mmCIF file of C-alpha atoms and ligand atoms in Angstrom:
data_model
loop_
_atom_site.group_PDB
_atom_site.id
_atom_site.type_symbol
_atom_site.label_atom_id
_atom_site.label_comp_id
_atom_site.label_asym_id
_atom_site.label_seq_id
_atom_site.Cartn_x
_atom_site.Cartn_y
_atom_site.Cartn_z
ATOM 1 C CA MET A 1 -21.649 31.813 27.847
ATOM 2 C CA GLN A 2 -21.770 32.054 23.896
ATOM 3 C CA GLN A 3 -25.019 31.044 22.598
ATOM 4 C CA LYS A 4 -24.812 28.508 19.869
ATOM 5 C CA VAL A 5 -27.523 28.148 16.503
ATOM 6 C CA PHE A 6 -27.922 25.380 14.276
ATOM 7 C CA ILE A 7 -28.529 26.000 10.793
ATOM 8 C CA THR A 8 -29.482 23.747 8.293
ATOM 9 C CA GLY A 9 -29.022 25.743 3.805
ATOM 10 C CA ALA A 10 -26.399 27.625 5.628
ATOM 11 C CA ALA A 11 -24.536 27.531 2.433
ATOM 12 C CA SER A 12 -26.694 29.855 0.639
ATOM 13 C CA GLY A 13 -29.298 33.430 0.912
ATOM 14 C CA ILE A 14 -31.606 33.135 3.238
ATOM 15 C CA GLY A 15 -29.493 30.846 5.370
ATOM 16 C CA ARG A 16 -26.132 32.075 4.951
ATOM 17 C CA ALA A 17 -27.367 35.815 6.066
ATOM 18 C CA THR A 18 -29.003 34.765 9.074
ATOM 19 C CA ALA A 19 -25.164 33.279 9.708
ATOM 20 C CA GLU A 20 -23.436 35.656 9.375
ATOM 21 C CA LEU A 21 -26.161 37.848 11.685
ATOM 22 C CA PHE A 22 -25.818 35.516 13.961
ATOM 23 C CA ALA A 23 -22.146 35.676 14.033
ATOM 24 C CA ALA A 24 -21.842 39.277 13.756
ATOM 25 C CA ARG A 25 -24.041 39.080 17.268
ATOM 26 C CA GLY A 26 -22.052 37.737 19.584
ATOM 27 C CA TRP A 27 -23.058 33.445 18.770
ATOM 28 C CA ARG A 28 -21.387 30.498 17.136
ATOM 29 C CA VAL A 29 -22.885 29.012 14.429
ATOM 30 C CA GLY A 30 -23.430 25.427 13.518
ATOM 31 C CA LEU A 31 -23.270 25.791 9.031
ATOM 32 C CA ALA A 32 -25.780 22.183 8.391
ATOM 33 C CA ASP A 33 -25.699 22.599 5.084
ATOM 34 C CA ARG A 34 -25.407 19.078 1.742
ATOM 35 C CA ASP A 35 -23.060 22.011 0.362
ATOM 36 C CA GLU A 36 -19.738 20.960 1.840
ATOM 37 C CA ALA A 37 -16.995 23.826 0.076
ATOM 38 C CA GLY A 38 -20.075 26.359 0.844
ATOM 39 C CA VAL A 39 -19.406 25.128 4.605
ATOM 40 C CA ALA A 40 -16.183 24.954 4.087
ATOM 41 C CA ALA A 41 -15.647 28.735 2.712
ATOM 42 C CA LEU A 42 -18.166 30.558 4.668
ATOM 43 C CA ALA A 43 -16.668 28.929 7.772
ATOM 44 C CA GLY A 44 -13.071 30.558 6.793
ATOM 45 C CA GLN A 45 -14.921 33.882 6.257
ATOM 46 C CA LEU A 46 -16.325 33.819 9.830
ATOM 47 C CA GLY A 47 -13.531 32.350 11.951
ATOM 48 C CA ALA A 48 -13.136 29.809 13.836
ATOM 49 C CA SER A 49 -14.710 30.968 17.458
ATOM 50 C CA ALA A 50 -17.900 32.150 15.120
ATOM 51 C CA ALA A 51 -18.877 28.962 13.407
ATOM 52 C CA VAL A 52 -18.075 25.996 11.932
ATOM 53 C CA ALA A 53 -19.034 23.893 9.383
ATOM 54 C CA CYS A 54 -20.745 20.774 9.401
ATOM 55 C CA PRO A 55 -22.132 19.496 6.636
ATOM 56 C CA CYS A 56 -24.973 17.175 6.021
ATOM 57 C CA ASP A 57 -27.880 16.032 4.194
ATOM 58 C CA VAL A 58 -31.469 16.725 6.567
ATOM 59 C CA THR A 59 -31.922 13.761 4.494
ATOM 60 C CA GLU A 60 -29.854 11.198 5.795
ATOM 61 C CA PRO A 61 -30.661 11.430 9.622
ATOM 62 C CA GLU A 62 -27.137 10.334 10.892
ATOM 63 C CA SER A 63 -25.360 12.559 9.511
ATOM 64 C CA ILE A 64 -27.501 15.057 11.056
ATOM 65 C CA ALA A 65 -26.525 13.411 14.658
ATOM 66 C CA ARG A 66 -22.712 13.757 13.276
ATOM 67 C CA ALA A 67 -23.540 17.496 12.033
ATOM 68 C CA LEU A 68 -25.615 18.382 15.436
ATOM 69 C CA ALA A 69 -21.944 17.285 17.588
ATOM 70 C CA ALA A 70 -19.062 18.874 15.263
ATOM 71 C CA LEU A 71 -21.581 22.214 17.416
ATOM 72 C CA CYS A 72 -22.122 21.011 20.581
ATOM 73 C CA GLY A 73 -19.495 18.129 21.357
ATOM 74 C CA PRO A 74 -21.741 15.000 23.163
ATOM 75 C CA ASP A 75 -24.256 15.559 25.219
ATOM 76 C CA GLY A 76 -24.356 19.060 24.155
ATOM 77 C CA SER A 77 -27.000 21.706 24.861
ATOM 78 C CA LEU A 78 -28.338 24.384 22.131
ATOM 79 C CA ASP A 79 -29.947 27.480 22.409
ATOM 80 C CA LEU A 80 -31.438 27.657 18.745
ATOM 81 C CA LEU A 81 -32.401 25.801 15.437
ATOM 82 C CA VAL A 82 -32.907 27.131 12.045
ATOM 83 C CA ASN A 83 -34.663 25.377 10.325
ATOM 84 C CA ASN A 84 -34.634 26.322 5.909
ATOM 85 C CA ALA A 85 -32.857 23.991 4.490
ATOM 86 C CA GLY A 86 -34.842 23.658 1.553
ATOM 87 C CA VAL A 87 -35.264 22.958 -2.658
ATOM 88 C CA LEU A 88 -38.032 24.260 -5.114
ATOM 89 C CA HIS A 89 -39.601 23.151 -8.720
ATOM 90 C CA ILE A 90 -42.006 24.939 -10.291
ATOM 91 C CA GLY A 91 -44.441 24.310 -12.598
ATOM 92 C CA PRO A 92 -47.916 22.664 -13.709
ATOM 93 C CA PHE A 93 -47.737 18.949 -11.216
ATOM 94 C CA GLU A 94 -48.329 16.867 -13.975
ATOM 95 C CA GLU A 95 -45.453 18.189 -16.124
ATOM 96 C CA MET A 96 -42.965 17.737 -13.539
ATOM 97 C CA PRO A 97 -41.230 14.989 -13.158
ATOM 98 C CA ALA A 98 -41.841 12.175 -10.048
ATOM 99 C CA ALA A 99 -38.892 12.332 -8.605
ATOM 100 C CA ALA A 100 -38.296 16.044 -8.238
ATOM 101 C CA HIS A 101 -42.673 16.131 -5.909
ATOM 102 C CA ARG A 102 -40.277 13.223 -4.223
ATOM 103 C CA GLN A 103 -37.733 15.800 -2.904
ATOM 104 C CA LEU A 104 -39.653 18.528 -2.533
ATOM 105 C CA ILE A 105 -41.368 16.352 0.061
ATOM 106 C CA ASP A 106 -38.311 14.591 1.199
ATOM 107 C CA VAL A 107 -35.850 17.843 1.887
ATOM 108 C CA ASN A 108 -38.479 20.585 2.606
ATOM 109 C CA ALA A 109 -40.713 17.956 4.643
ATOM 110 C CA ARG A 110 -38.975 14.943 5.949
ATOM 111 C CA GLY A 111 -36.111 16.621 6.399
ATOM 112 C CA ALA A 112 -37.824 19.107 8.803
ATOM 113 C CA VAL A 113 -38.683 16.236 10.768
ATOM 114 C CA GLU A 114 -35.538 14.523 11.076
ATOM 115 C CA THR A 115 -33.828 17.234 12.104
ATOM 116 C CA LEU A 116 -36.221 18.745 14.311
ATOM 117 C CA LEU A 117 -35.761 14.579 16.246
ATOM 118 C CA ALA A 118 -32.323 14.823 16.576
ATOM 119 C CA ALA A 119 -32.284 18.464 17.898
ATOM 120 C CA PHE A 120 -34.804 17.735 19.910
ATOM 121 C CA PRO A 121 -32.445 16.911 23.185
ATOM 122 C CA LEU A 122 -30.114 19.013 23.280
ATOM 123 C CA LEU A 123 -33.027 22.174 22.649
ATOM 124 C CA ALA A 124 -34.559 20.103 25.784
ATOM 125 C CA ARG A 125 -31.021 20.463 27.434
ATOM 126 C CA ALA A 126 -30.801 24.570 26.735
ATOM 127 C CA ARG A 127 -34.569 24.854 26.803
ATOM 128 C CA GLY A 128 -33.720 26.884 23.483
ATOM 129 C CA GLY A 129 -35.876 27.865 20.440
ATOM 130 C CA VAL A 130 -36.858 26.579 16.966
ATOM 131 C CA VAL A 131 -37.296 28.931 13.800
ATOM 132 C CA ASN A 132 -38.608 27.088 10.998
ATOM 133 C CA VAL A 133 -38.604 28.319 7.453
ATOM 134 C CA ALA A 134 -42.156 27.868 6.335
ATOM 135 C CA SER A 135 -43.456 30.584 3.385
ATOM 136 C CA ALA A 136 -46.308 33.106 2.627
ATOM 137 C CA SER A 137 -47.326 28.776 -0.094
ATOM 138 C CA ALA A 138 -48.516 27.937 2.707
ATOM 139 C CA ALA A 139 -51.143 30.156 2.871
ATOM 140 C CA TYR A 140 -53.218 29.212 0.348
ATOM 141 C CA GLY A 141 -52.145 26.084 -2.411
ATOM 142 C CA SER A 142 -50.347 28.652 -4.519
ATOM 143 C CA PRO A 143 -50.205 27.453 -8.896
ATOM 144 C CA ASP A 144 -46.860 26.468 -10.292
ATOM 145 C CA TYR A 145 -45.897 25.489 -6.619
ATOM 146 C CA ALA A 146 -48.776 22.668 -5.798
ATOM 147 C CA THR A 147 -46.198 20.299 -3.674
ATOM 148 C CA TYR A 148 -43.520 22.683 -3.062
ATOM 149 C CA SER A 149 -46.548 24.496 -1.048
ATOM 150 C CA ALA A 150 -47.961 22.011 0.564
ATOM 151 C CA THR A 151 -44.206 21.174 1.945
ATOM 152 C CA LYS A 152 -44.799 24.453 3.358
ATOM 153 C CA MET A 153 -48.121 23.829 4.672
ATOM 154 C CA PHE A 154 -46.310 20.778 6.587
ATOM 155 C CA VAL A 155 -43.792 23.284 7.934
ATOM 156 C CA ARG A 156 -46.650 25.434 9.859
ATOM 157 C CA GLY A 157 -48.420 23.181 10.700
ATOM 158 C CA LEU A 158 -45.501 21.134 12.623
ATOM 159 C CA SER A 159 -44.480 24.501 13.666
ATOM 160 C CA GLU A 160 -47.704 25.633 15.879
ATOM 161 C CA ALA A 161 -48.266 21.829 16.306
ATOM 162 C CA LEU A 162 -44.550 21.512 18.354
ATOM 163 C CA ASP A 163 -44.837 24.919 20.038
ATOM 164 C CA ILE A 164 -48.036 23.836 22.225
ATOM 165 C CA GLU A 165 -46.696 19.773 22.104
ATOM 166 C CA TRP A 166 -42.611 21.372 22.855
ATOM 167 C CA ARG A 167 -43.690 24.881 25.758
ATOM 168 C CA ARG A 168 -43.511 22.067 28.340
ATOM 169 C CA HIS A 169 -40.363 21.226 27.862
ATOM 170 C CA GLY A 170 -39.526 25.240 27.815
ATOM 171 C CA ILE A 171 -38.745 25.055 24.347
ATOM 172 C CA ARG A 172 -40.099 28.137 21.559
ATOM 173 C CA VAL A 173 -40.985 26.788 18.420
ATOM 174 C CA ALA A 174 -41.178 29.992 15.582
ATOM 175 C CA TYR A 175 -42.160 30.482 11.832
ATOM 176 C CA LEU A 176 -41.938 32.568 8.888
ATOM 177 C CA MET A 177 -43.884 32.730 6.124
ATOM 178 C CA PRO A 178 -41.495 34.601 3.644
ATOM 179 C CA ALA A 179 -42.782 35.424 0.551
ATOM 180 C CA PHE A 180 -40.185 35.460 -2.906
ATOM 181 C CA VAL A 181 -36.205 36.209 -1.896
ATOM 182 C CA ARG A 182 -32.755 37.258 -3.896
ATOM 183 C CA THR A 183 -31.974 34.025 -3.693
ATOM 184 C CA PRO A 184 -30.252 31.463 -6.488
ATOM 185 C CA MET A 185 -33.665 29.067 -5.052
ATOM 186 C CA ILE A 186 -35.632 31.525 -7.546
ATOM 187 C CA ALA A 187 -33.008 32.751 -10.046
ATOM 188 C CA GLY A 188 -33.068 30.179 -12.174
ATOM 189 C CA GLY A 189 -37.079 30.086 -12.474
ATOM 190 C CA ARG A 190 -40.092 32.249 -13.519
ATOM 191 C CA SER A 191 -44.496 31.602 -12.871
ATOM 192 C CA GLY A 192 -47.296 33.890 -12.972
ATOM 193 C CA ALA A 193 -46.881 34.657 -8.987
ATOM 194 C CA MET A 194 -43.520 35.677 -9.407
ATOM 195 C CA ASP A 195 -43.745 38.223 -12.480
ATOM 196 C CA ARG A 196 -46.870 39.712 -11.101
ATOM 197 C CA LEU A 197 -45.815 40.318 -7.338
ATOM 198 C CA GLY A 198 -41.925 40.828 -7.961
ATOM 199 C CA VAL A 199 -39.128 40.191 -5.967
ATOM 200 C CA GLN A 200 -38.847 42.514 -3.274
ATOM 201 C CA LEU A 201 -37.326 39.934 -0.455
ATOM 202 C CA GLU A 202 -33.783 40.517 0.552
ATOM 203 C CA PRO A 203 -32.640 37.343 3.314
ATOM 204 C CA GLY A 204 -31.104 39.863 4.948
ATOM 205 C CA GLN A 205 -34.459 40.567 6.285
ATOM 206 C CA VAL A 206 -35.189 36.867 6.513
ATOM 207 C CA ALA A 207 -31.818 37.236 8.250
ATOM 208 C CA GLU A 208 -33.305 40.118 10.920
ATOM 209 C CA VAL A 209 -37.399 38.234 11.018
ATOM 210 C CA ILE A 210 -35.392 35.256 11.902
ATOM 211 C CA TRP A 211 -33.760 36.891 14.994
ATOM 212 C CA ARG A 212 -36.923 38.479 16.417
ATOM 213 C CA ALA A 213 -39.290 36.066 16.238
ATOM 214 C CA ALA A 214 -35.580 34.439 18.275
ATOM 215 C CA HIS A 215 -35.447 36.405 20.367
ATOM 216 C CA GLY A 216 -39.557 36.646 20.567
ATOM 217 C CA ARG A 217 -43.130 35.114 21.767
ATOM 218 C CA ARG A 218 -44.686 35.157 18.189
ATOM 219 C CA LEU A 219 -45.661 32.309 16.697
ATOM 220 C CA CYS A 220 -45.985 33.004 13.041
ATOM 221 C CA TRP A 221 -43.290 35.477 11.208
ATOM 222 C CA HIS A 222 -43.964 37.553 8.189
ATOM 223 C CA VAL A 223 -41.299 39.483 6.087
ATOM 224 C CA GLY A 224 -41.398 42.554 4.897
ATOM 225 C CA TRP A 225 -44.239 45.580 4.934
ATOM 226 C CA ARG A 226 -46.223 44.696 1.782
ATOM 227 C CA TYR A 227 -46.589 41.019 1.920
ATOM 228 C CA ARG A 228 -48.194 42.066 5.738
ATOM 229 C CA LEU A 229 -50.110 44.463 3.900
ATOM 230 C CA LEU A 230 -51.669 41.962 1.327
ATOM 231 C CA ARG A 231 -52.138 39.503 4.268
ATOM 232 C CA ALA A 232 -54.078 42.496 6.350
ATOM 233 C CA LEU A 233 -56.492 43.144 3.203
ATOM 234 C CA THR A 234 -56.628 39.111 2.872
ATOM 235 C CA GLU A 235 -56.816 36.946 5.250
ATOM 236 C CA PRO A 236 -60.075 37.874 6.153
ATOM 237 C CA LEU A 237 -62.096 37.612 2.549
ATOM 238 C CA PRO A 238 -63.916 34.245 1.787
ATOM 239 C CA GLY A 239 -62.790 31.182 0.454
ATOM 240 C CA GLY A 240 -63.567 32.415 -2.593
ATOM 241 C CA ALA A 241 -62.247 35.813 -3.368
ATOM 242 C CA LYS A 242 -59.108 34.535 -1.893
ATOM 243 C CA ARG A 243 -59.340 31.221 -4.618
ATOM 244 C CA THR A 244 -60.089 34.304 -7.423
ATOM 245 C CA MET A 245 -57.492 35.722 -5.854
ATOM 246 C CA MET A 246 -55.137 33.323 -7.271
ATOM 247 C CA ARG A 247 -56.089 32.193 -10.211
ATOM 248 C CA TRP A 248 -55.268 35.510 -10.662
ATOM 249 C CA VAL A 249 -52.096 36.268 -9.148
ATOM 250 C CA SER A 250 -50.933 32.459 -11.162
ATOM 251 C CA GLY A 251 -51.888 33.650 -14.348
ATOM 252 C CA TYR A 252 -54.073 30.175 -14.890
ATOM 253 C CA PRO A 253 -57.153 30.158 -16.316
ATOM 254 C CA GLY A 254 -60.658 29.528 -14.435
ATOM 255 C CA LYS A 255 -61.972 27.942 -17.670
ATOM 256 C CA VAL A 256 -61.255 24.999 -19.793
ATOM 257 C CA GLN A 257 -59.328 25.583 -22.576
HETATM 258 P P1 NAI B 301 -32.007 28.473 -1.507
HETATM 259 O O1 NAI B 301 -31.047 26.812 -2.267
HETATM 260 O O2 NAI B 301 -30.038 30.513 -1.897
HETATM 261 O O3 NAI B 301 -30.057 28.396 -0.052
HETATM 262 C C1 NAI B 301 -31.237 26.624 0.111
HETATM 263 C C2 NAI B 301 -30.083 25.892 0.938
HETATM 264 O O4 NAI B 301 -30.222 24.507 1.529
HETATM 265 C C3 NAI B 301 -28.564 25.670 -0.636
HETATM 266 O O5 NAI B 301 -27.420 25.807 0.487
HETATM 267 C C4 NAI B 301 -28.761 23.893 -0.284
HETATM 268 O O6 NAI B 301 -27.029 23.408 -0.480
HETATM 269 C C5 NAI B 301 -29.622 23.386 1.021
HETATM 270 N N1 NAI B 301 -30.123 22.298 1.080
HETATM 271 C C6 NAI B 301 -30.577 22.150 0.449
HETATM 272 N N2 NAI B 301 -30.920 20.753 0.169
HETATM 273 C C7 NAI B 301 -30.419 19.858 1.126
HETATM 274 C C8 NAI B 301 -30.198 18.889 2.030
HETATM 275 N N3 NAI B 301 -31.145 17.710 1.756
HETATM 276 N N4 NAI B 301 -29.998 19.288 3.356
HETATM 277 C C9 NAI B 301 -28.747 19.921 3.585
HETATM 278 N N5 NAI B 301 -28.707 21.008 2.886
HETATM 279 C C10 NAI B 301 -29.717 21.169 2.028
HETATM 280 O O7 NAI B 301 -32.208 28.740 -1.317
HETATM 281 P P2 NAI B 301 -33.262 29.455 -0.122
HETATM 282 O O8 NAI B 301 -34.105 30.947 -0.811
HETATM 283 O O9 NAI B 301 -32.629 30.752 1.125
HETATM 284 O O10 NAI B 301 -34.580 29.318 0.727
HETATM 285 C C11 NAI B 301 -33.824 29.091 2.583
HETATM 286 C C12 NAI B 301 -35.377 28.515 2.367
HETATM 287 O O11 NAI B 301 -36.637 29.726 2.494
HETATM 288 C C13 NAI B 301 -35.570 27.216 2.129
HETATM 289 O O12 NAI B 301 -36.378 26.653 3.009
HETATM 290 C C14 NAI B 301 -36.236 27.461 0.908
HETATM 291 O O13 NAI B 301 -37.985 27.673 0.894
HETATM 292 C C15 NAI B 301 -37.573 29.012 1.858
HETATM 293 N N6 NAI B 301 -37.915 30.304 0.871
HETATM 294 C C16 NAI B 301 -37.206 30.604 0.061
HETATM 295 C C17 NAI B 301 -38.202 31.762 -0.174
HETATM 296 C C18 NAI B 301 -37.379 32.310 -1.361
HETATM 297 O O14 NAI B 301 -37.970 32.845 -2.075
HETATM 298 N N7 NAI B 301 -36.043 32.511 -1.779
HETATM 299 C C19 NAI B 301 -39.392 32.798 -0.361
HETATM 300 C C20 NAI B 301 -39.939 31.835 0.849
HETATM 301 C C21 NAI B 301 -39.392 30.263 1.456
#
């Protein structure tokens, strides 16, 4: 039987590339996104046997339930959830409007919880899997991305805990920590970290790691050799050295100005 994957944030960037990859490899893909026109167009492109448009907002539980039912039917089952929908606002913490901080928490953190809650019974029926898209900014609090990186640490914590909790239901959980990826999310923004590290990843590379995470046994997945090397070199460093490195990467001064 054709396996089913529900991908949030499927209209753009990493979610779109992941939808294309799973569809090309024979899965039936639920394209979940608040961009209704975007998922309709992608569903048309992938064809009715490969994809179904599931317009929804991950901050609205009822719309997630409707979207899951569009893919799986009532009391259906789900083989894989890719929790990928997200938003980004870049800049110094105090200069960012409160509404932007709230949206980051609402979509990236609460949206992930709402989607996991809604998908749980379907995943349990299939003894399926979850791949949560966190970020490299979940490794150390990232200046200019303070609230964003905190939401990604939330996603990481959620993944680590559910990996253990949901084992008893036969549901496997994994998460990804990609660094900057060339998608519309980062197209409009600049930061010291983006200038220093550059944008080295394409959405297709991340989709390929999501595929491997969905079929593998590991909990945490990094993307690209550059970042894996950087992590291997910096992970053993003491906290003070990591802080100095993050200050340099972000370009923030070490003294009062
Ligand atoms: P993107 O902006 O290209 O796509 C995000 C998608 O999420 C959009 O289609 C948008 O409509 C959808 N979305 C936003 N809010 C939603 C909501 N409330 N309900 C339903 N859908 C919603 O972004 P990209 O880069 O593909 O990001 C995907 C994920 O990867 C995000 O979680 C992001 O934080 C993460 N990520 C991105 C990186 C990058 O450099 N682009 C690096 C590391 C992680």
